[in-house]
GROMACS .gro file of C-alpha atoms in nm:
model
  265
    1MET     CA    1  -3.652  -1.964  -1.888
    2ILE     CA    2  -3.331  -2.146  -1.793
    3GLN     CA    3  -3.536  -2.402  -1.599
    4GLN     CA    4  -3.761  -2.458  -1.902
    5LEU     CA    5  -3.462  -2.513  -2.133
    6SER     CA    6  -3.310  -2.752  -1.881
    7ARG     CA    7  -3.636  -2.946  -1.863
    8PHE     CA    8  -3.663  -2.972  -2.244
    9LYS     CA    9  -3.302  -3.086  -2.265
   10SER     CA   10  -3.368  -3.361  -2.013
   11LEU     CA   11  -3.653  -3.485  -2.235
   12GLU     CA   12  -3.418  -3.530  -2.531
   13PRO     CA   13  -3.295  -3.885  -2.599
   14GLN     CA   14  -2.972  -3.949  -2.409
   15PRO     CA   15  -2.751  -4.135  -2.657
   16GLN     CA   16  -2.614  -4.450  -2.498
   17LEU     CA   17  -2.496  -4.793  -2.600
   18SER     CA   18  -2.513  -5.118  -2.405
   19VAL     CA   19  -2.313  -5.402  -2.557
   20VAL     CA   20  -2.491  -5.710  -2.427
   21GLY     CA   21  -2.410  -6.081  -2.436
   22ALA     CA   22  -2.705  -6.300  -2.533
   23GLY     CA   23  -2.538  -6.620  -2.417
   24PRO     CA   24  -2.446  -6.941  -2.603
   25GLY     CA   25  -2.780  -7.022  -2.766
   26ASP     CA   26  -3.031  -7.138  -2.508
   27PRO     CA   27  -3.246  -6.827  -2.442
   28GLU     CA   28  -3.278  -6.922  -2.075
   29LEU     CA   29  -2.904  -6.866  -2.030
   30ILE     CA   30  -2.924  -6.488  -2.074
   31THR     CA   31  -2.848  -6.287  -1.759
   32VAL     CA   32  -3.096  -6.086  -1.553
   33LYS     CA   33  -2.896  -5.769  -1.620
   34ALA     CA   34  -2.916  -5.831  -1.994
   35ILE     CA   35  -3.294  -5.870  -1.973
   36LYS     CA   36  -3.322  -5.538  -1.788
   37ALA     CA   37  -3.121  -5.368  -2.063
   38LEU     CA   38  -3.352  -5.512  -2.331
   39GLU     CA   39  -3.658  -5.392  -2.141
   40LYS     CA   40  -3.525  -5.035  -2.139
   41ALA     CA   41  -3.390  -5.027  -2.494
   42GLN     CA   42  -3.525  -4.791  -2.760
   43ALA     CA   43  -3.344  -4.989  -3.031
   44VAL     CA   44  -3.182  -5.333  -3.045
   45LEU     CA   45  -2.928  -5.436  -3.306
   46TYR     CA   46  -2.894  -5.815  -3.303
   47ASP     CA   47  -2.691  -6.086  -3.475
   48SER     CA   48  -2.782  -6.414  -3.644
   49LEU     CA   49  -2.663  -6.623  -3.347
   50VAL     CA   50  -2.912  -6.456  -3.112
   51ASP     CA   51  -3.232  -6.647  -3.030
   52ILE     CA   52  -3.502  -6.408  -3.151
   53SER     CA   53  -3.730  -6.500  -2.861
   54LEU     CA   54  -3.507  -6.273  -2.650
   55LEU     CA   55  -3.654  -5.978  -2.838
   56ASP     CA   56  -3.982  -6.045  -2.656
   57TYR     CA   57  -3.827  -5.872  -2.355
   58CYS     CA   58  -3.823  -5.545  -2.552
   59SER     CA   59  -4.101  -5.290  -2.529
   60PRO     CA   60  -4.354  -5.274  -2.816
   61ILE     CA   61  -4.208  -4.942  -2.935
   62CYS     CA   62  -3.849  -5.068  -2.940
   63GLU     CA   63  -3.698  -5.076  -3.289
   64LYS     CA   64  -3.546  -5.418  -3.362
   65ILE     CA   65  -3.281  -5.427  -3.636
   66PHE     CA   66  -3.110  -5.739  -3.769
   67VAL     CA   67  -2.743  -5.676  -3.848
   68GLY     CA   68  -2.615  -6.032  -3.891
   69LYS     CA   69  -2.556  -6.248  -4.196
   70LYS     CA   70  -2.822  -6.450  -4.374
   71ALA     CA   71  -2.899  -6.557  -4.730
   72GLY     CA   72  -2.619  -6.350  -4.878
   73GLU     CA   73  -2.714  -6.041  -4.678
   74SER     CA   74  -2.447  -5.901  -4.449
   75HIS     CA   75  -2.353  -5.580  -4.272
   76SER     CA   76  -1.998  -5.456  -4.246
   77GLN     CA   77  -1.859  -5.356  -3.907
   78ASN     CA   78  -1.840  -4.995  -4.024
   79GLN     CA   79  -2.208  -4.999  -4.119
   80ILE     CA   80  -2.300  -5.140  -3.778
   81ASN     CA   81  -2.088  -4.881  -3.596
   82GLU     CA   82  -2.252  -4.596  -3.786
   83LEU     CA   83  -2.600  -4.737  -3.728
   84ILE     CA   84  -2.536  -4.759  -3.353
   85VAL     CA   85  -2.450  -4.389  -3.334
   86LYS     CA   86  -2.735  -4.287  -3.566
   87LYS     CA   87  -3.000  -4.474  -3.366
   88ALA     CA   88  -2.859  -4.359  -3.033
   89TYR     CA   89  -2.899  -3.993  -3.132
   90GLU     CA   90  -3.240  -4.056  -3.286
   91LEU     CA   91  -3.389  -4.274  -3.011
   92GLY     CA   92  -3.166  -4.285  -2.704
   93HIS     CA   93  -3.065  -4.622  -2.559
   94VAL     CA   94  -2.929  -4.872  -2.812
   95VAL     CA   95  -2.862  -5.233  -2.713
   96ARG     CA   96  -2.614  -5.420  -2.927
   97LEU     CA   97  -2.715  -5.782  -2.866
   98LYS     CA   98  -2.445  -6.033  -2.954
   99GLY     CA   99  -2.425  -6.410  -2.924
  100GLY     CA  100  -2.209  -6.548  -2.645
  101ASP     CA  101  -1.997  -6.287  -2.471
  102PRO     CA  102  -1.922  -5.967  -2.668
  103PHE     CA  103  -1.568  -5.953  -2.529
  104VAL     CA  104  -1.476  -6.307  -2.643
  105PHE     CA  105  -1.403  -6.266  -3.014
  106GLY     CA  106  -1.720  -6.059  -3.042
  107ARG     CA  107  -1.572  -5.720  -3.142
  108GLY     CA  108  -1.760  -5.562  -2.853
  109GLN     CA  109  -1.474  -5.332  -2.756
  110GLU     CA  110  -1.449  -5.200  -3.113
  111GLU     CA  111  -1.812  -5.091  -3.103
  112ILE     CA  112  -1.773  -4.930  -2.761
  113ASP     CA  113  -1.462  -4.739  -2.871
  114TYR     CA  114  -1.641  -4.611  -3.182
  115ALA     CA  115  -1.949  -4.504  -2.985
  116ARG     CA  116  -1.739  -4.314  -2.731
  117GLN     CA  117  -1.584  -4.107  -3.010
  118PHE     CA  118  -1.930  -3.963  -3.071
  119GLY     CA  119  -2.012  -3.895  -2.708
  120LEU     CA  120  -2.229  -4.198  -2.632
  121GLN     CA  121  -2.242  -4.333  -2.280
  122THR     CA  122  -2.144  -4.699  -2.294
  123ALA     CA  123  -2.189  -5.014  -2.089
  124TYR     CA  124  -2.082  -5.377  -2.123
  125ILE     CA  125  -2.302  -5.660  -1.997
  126PRO     CA  126  -2.130  -6.001  -2.004
  127GLY     CA  127  -2.284  -6.310  -2.154
  128ILE     CA  128  -2.213  -6.680  -2.107
  129SER     CA  129  -1.959  -6.773  -2.372
  130SER     CA  130  -2.009  -7.070  -2.602
  131SER     CA  131  -1.637  -7.140  -2.558
  132TYR     CA  132  -1.714  -7.322  -2.234
  133ALA     CA  133  -2.094  -7.353  -2.233
  134ALA     CA  134  -2.106  -7.569  -2.547
  135ALA     CA  135  -1.848  -7.806  -2.402
  136GLY     CA  136  -2.035  -7.827  -2.073
  137ALA     CA  137  -2.366  -7.888  -2.249
  138ALA     CA  138  -2.201  -8.187  -2.417
  139ASP     CA  139  -2.081  -8.314  -2.075
  140ILE     CA  140  -1.721  -8.218  -2.150
  141PRO     CA  141  -1.556  -8.017  -1.870
  142LEU     CA  142  -1.266  -7.806  -1.996
  143THR     CA  143  -1.054  -7.897  -1.695
  144ILE     CA  144  -1.023  -8.228  -1.512
  145ARG     CA  145  -0.797  -8.267  -1.214
  146GLY     CA  146  -0.492  -8.473  -1.307
  147VAL     CA  147  -0.560  -8.442  -1.681
  148ASN     CA  148  -0.486  -8.078  -1.763
  149GLU     CA  149  -0.400  -7.754  -1.586
  150SER     CA  150  -0.549  -7.496  -1.823
  151PHE     CA  151  -0.763  -7.433  -2.126
  152TRP     CA  152  -0.702  -7.199  -2.419
  153VAL     CA  153  -0.974  -7.029  -2.619
  154MET     CA  154  -0.861  -6.924  -2.965
  155THR     CA  155  -1.006  -6.808  -3.293
  156GLY     CA  156  -0.997  -7.031  -3.596
  157THR     CA  157  -0.958  -6.730  -3.822
  158LYS     CA  158  -0.755  -6.415  -3.758
  159SER     CA  159  -0.846  -6.079  -3.912
  160ASP     CA  160  -0.616  -6.153  -4.207
  161GLY     CA  161  -0.796  -6.482  -4.272
  162THR     CA  162  -0.520  -6.711  -4.145
  163LEU     CA  163  -0.525  -6.963  -3.863
  164SER     CA  164  -0.392  -6.846  -3.526
  165ASN     CA  165  -0.036  -6.952  -3.444
  166ASP     CA  166  -0.158  -7.014  -3.089
  167LEU     CA  167  -0.271  -7.358  -3.206
  168HIS     CA  168   0.095  -7.458  -3.252
  169LEU     CA  169   0.179  -7.323  -2.907
  170GLY     CA  170  -0.120  -7.484  -2.738
  171LEU     CA  171  -0.037  -7.827  -2.879
  172GLN     CA  172   0.297  -7.813  -2.696
  173SER     CA  173   0.107  -7.819  -2.365
  174THR     CA  174  -0.149  -8.038  -2.191
  175ALA     CA  175  -0.408  -7.761  -2.217
  176THR     CA  176  -0.755  -7.817  -2.355
  177LEU     CA  177  -0.782  -7.616  -2.677
  178VAL     CA  178  -1.115  -7.457  -2.766
  179ILE     CA  179  -1.138  -7.319  -3.118
  180LEU     CA  180  -1.414  -7.080  -3.222
  181MET     CA  181  -1.494  -6.999  -3.585
  182GLY     CA  182  -1.274  -7.282  -3.707
  183MET     CA  183  -1.508  -7.517  -3.891
  184HIS     CA  184  -1.393  -7.407  -4.237
  185ARG     CA  185  -1.030  -7.478  -4.139
  186LEU     CA  186  -1.072  -7.832  -4.006
  187GLY     CA  187  -0.833  -7.981  -4.261
  188GLU     CA  188  -0.557  -7.739  -4.164
  189ILE     CA  189  -0.622  -7.787  -3.792
  190SER     CA  190  -0.605  -8.166  -3.829
  191ARG     CA  191  -0.280  -8.143  -4.027
  192ILE     CA  192  -0.118  -7.921  -3.763
  193CYS     CA  193  -0.223  -8.164  -3.489
  194GLN     CA  194  -0.068  -8.452  -3.680
  195GLU     CA  195   0.256  -8.262  -3.746
  196ALA     CA  196   0.279  -8.176  -3.376
  197GLY     CA  197   0.249  -8.543  -3.284
  198LYS     CA  198  -0.094  -8.482  -3.132
  199GLY     CA  199  -0.312  -8.634  -3.399
  200HIS     CA  200  -0.401  -8.922  -3.166
  201ILE     CA  201  -0.544  -8.716  -2.880
  202SER     CA  202  -0.919  -8.699  -2.832
  203ALA     CA  203  -1.130  -8.419  -2.977
  204ALA     CA  204  -1.491  -8.315  -3.013
  205ILE     CA  205  -1.708  -8.087  -3.221
  206VAL     CA  206  -2.020  -7.943  -3.060
  207GLN     CA  207  -2.270  -7.792  -3.303
  208GLN     CA  208  -2.531  -7.545  -3.176
  209GLY     CA  209  -2.431  -7.612  -2.818
  210THR     CA  210  -2.690  -7.560  -2.538
  211THR     CA  211  -2.982  -7.557  -2.786
  212SER     CA  212  -3.239  -7.824  -2.869
  213ALA     CA  213  -3.056  -7.875  -3.200
  214GLN     CA  214  -2.724  -7.959  -3.034
  215LYS     CA  215  -2.511  -8.226  -3.203
  216LEU     CA  216  -2.190  -8.387  -3.081
  217GLY     CA  217  -1.913  -8.558  -3.270
  218VAL     CA  218  -1.620  -8.729  -3.095
  219GLY     CA  219  -1.298  -8.853  -3.252
  220LEU     CA  220  -0.927  -8.781  -3.293
  221ALA     CA  221  -0.762  -8.441  -3.333
  222GLY     CA  222  -0.594  -8.555  -3.653
  223GLU     CA  223  -0.925  -8.659  -3.809
  224LEU     CA  224  -1.146  -8.357  -3.742
  225GLU     CA  225  -1.234  -8.299  -4.106
  226ASN     CA  226  -1.352  -8.658  -4.149
  227LEU     CA  227  -1.540  -8.638  -3.819
  228ALA     CA  228  -1.738  -8.336  -3.938
  229LYS     CA  229  -1.823  -8.506  -4.267
  230ASN     CA  230  -1.922  -8.838  -4.110
  231GLU     CA  231  -2.138  -8.677  -3.841
  232ASP     CA  232  -2.273  -8.401  -4.071
  233LEU     CA  233  -2.148  -8.122  -3.843
  234SER     CA  234  -2.135  -7.759  -3.951
  235ASN     CA  235  -2.144  -7.402  -3.818
  236PRO     CA  236  -2.213  -7.274  -3.562
  237ALA     CA  237  -1.985  -7.511  -3.376
  238VAL     CA  238  -1.707  -7.524  -3.119
  239ILE     CA  239  -1.400  -7.746  -3.161
  240ILE     CA  240  -1.247  -7.901  -2.849
  241ILE     CA  241  -0.905  -8.069  -2.853
  242GLY     CA  242  -0.770  -8.241  -2.544
  243GLU     CA  243  -0.776  -8.553  -2.332
  244VAL     CA  244  -1.065  -8.416  -2.127
  245VAL     CA  245  -1.284  -8.545  -2.411
  246ARG     CA  246  -1.161  -8.902  -2.367
  247HIS     CA  247  -1.212  -8.887  -1.990
  248SER     CA  248  -1.554  -8.722  -1.986
  249VAL     CA  249  -1.757  -8.894  -2.259
  250GLY     CA  250  -1.647  -9.243  -2.162
  251ASP     CA  251  -1.937  -9.442  -2.308
  252ILE     CA  252  -1.925  -9.253  -2.638
  253TRP     CA  253  -1.546  -9.276  -2.649
  254GLU     CA  254  -1.556  -9.654  -2.606
  255LYS     CA  255  -1.768  -9.688  -2.921
  256VAL     CA  256  -1.554  -9.436  -3.111
  257SER     CA  257  -1.223  -9.592  -3.007
  258HIS     CA  258  -1.353  -9.936  -3.112
  259ILE     CA  259  -1.428  -9.802  -3.461
  260ILE     CA  260  -1.092  -9.622  -3.477
  261ASN     CA  261  -0.900  -9.934  -3.375
  262LYS     CA  262  -1.091 -10.144  -3.627
  263ASN     CA  263  -1.009  -9.900  -3.908
  264GLU     CA  264  -0.639  -9.896  -3.813
  265GLN     CA  265  -0.607 -10.275  -3.826
   0.00000   0.00000   0.00000
């Protein structure tokens, strides 16, 4: 009897959560480990920045649930947390598929902490972050020997809706600054760069980096808002501030600097 009960218990869904990085946009940049997790998933909760072709790795019986934002529809973090636990107890293995890397401004740890409160086994599978992949896809290395010694990745919007003070600190260094989720604050970012005496340093905006729809705009840190308007750049995009831009996109920078110099005359 005990053996029978043990066998039935082993057949019950084992609630578990895998928080998985989908990578920066190009579906070929997902990791092998992430693919294996998708293949074993009973349910996948995915965001708007995830290439939906990645869902083809899932089994036919896997439940696929969109939890991102589109056309006015959105899910709060609390709703997502509750849905993770609900589906894990109903079905077993839930994969939370997030764009980029879940531990780089992706709230991955919040979801893991919540799931653990309800007894779920948890795992984290890294993804390639757009913070460096988008720059690389635009031929902009974040570090160049003799130009800078570090790079900072920061959010353009804190939880209270304000811009991170790290921008002020970063501008005091030679570091390359990479700003995520900052497109709606370009005016403020440009103003801070100008006030810090860094409005003249090179900058770039990479829209939909690593994808076939990638667009690049290059200009000055103090003119980011105008750059986005002139080049018709919008979210999702990564902002890069630093002299690595000037050194890496030489041919583009020559054309840009010629236009800048002409406008300043």
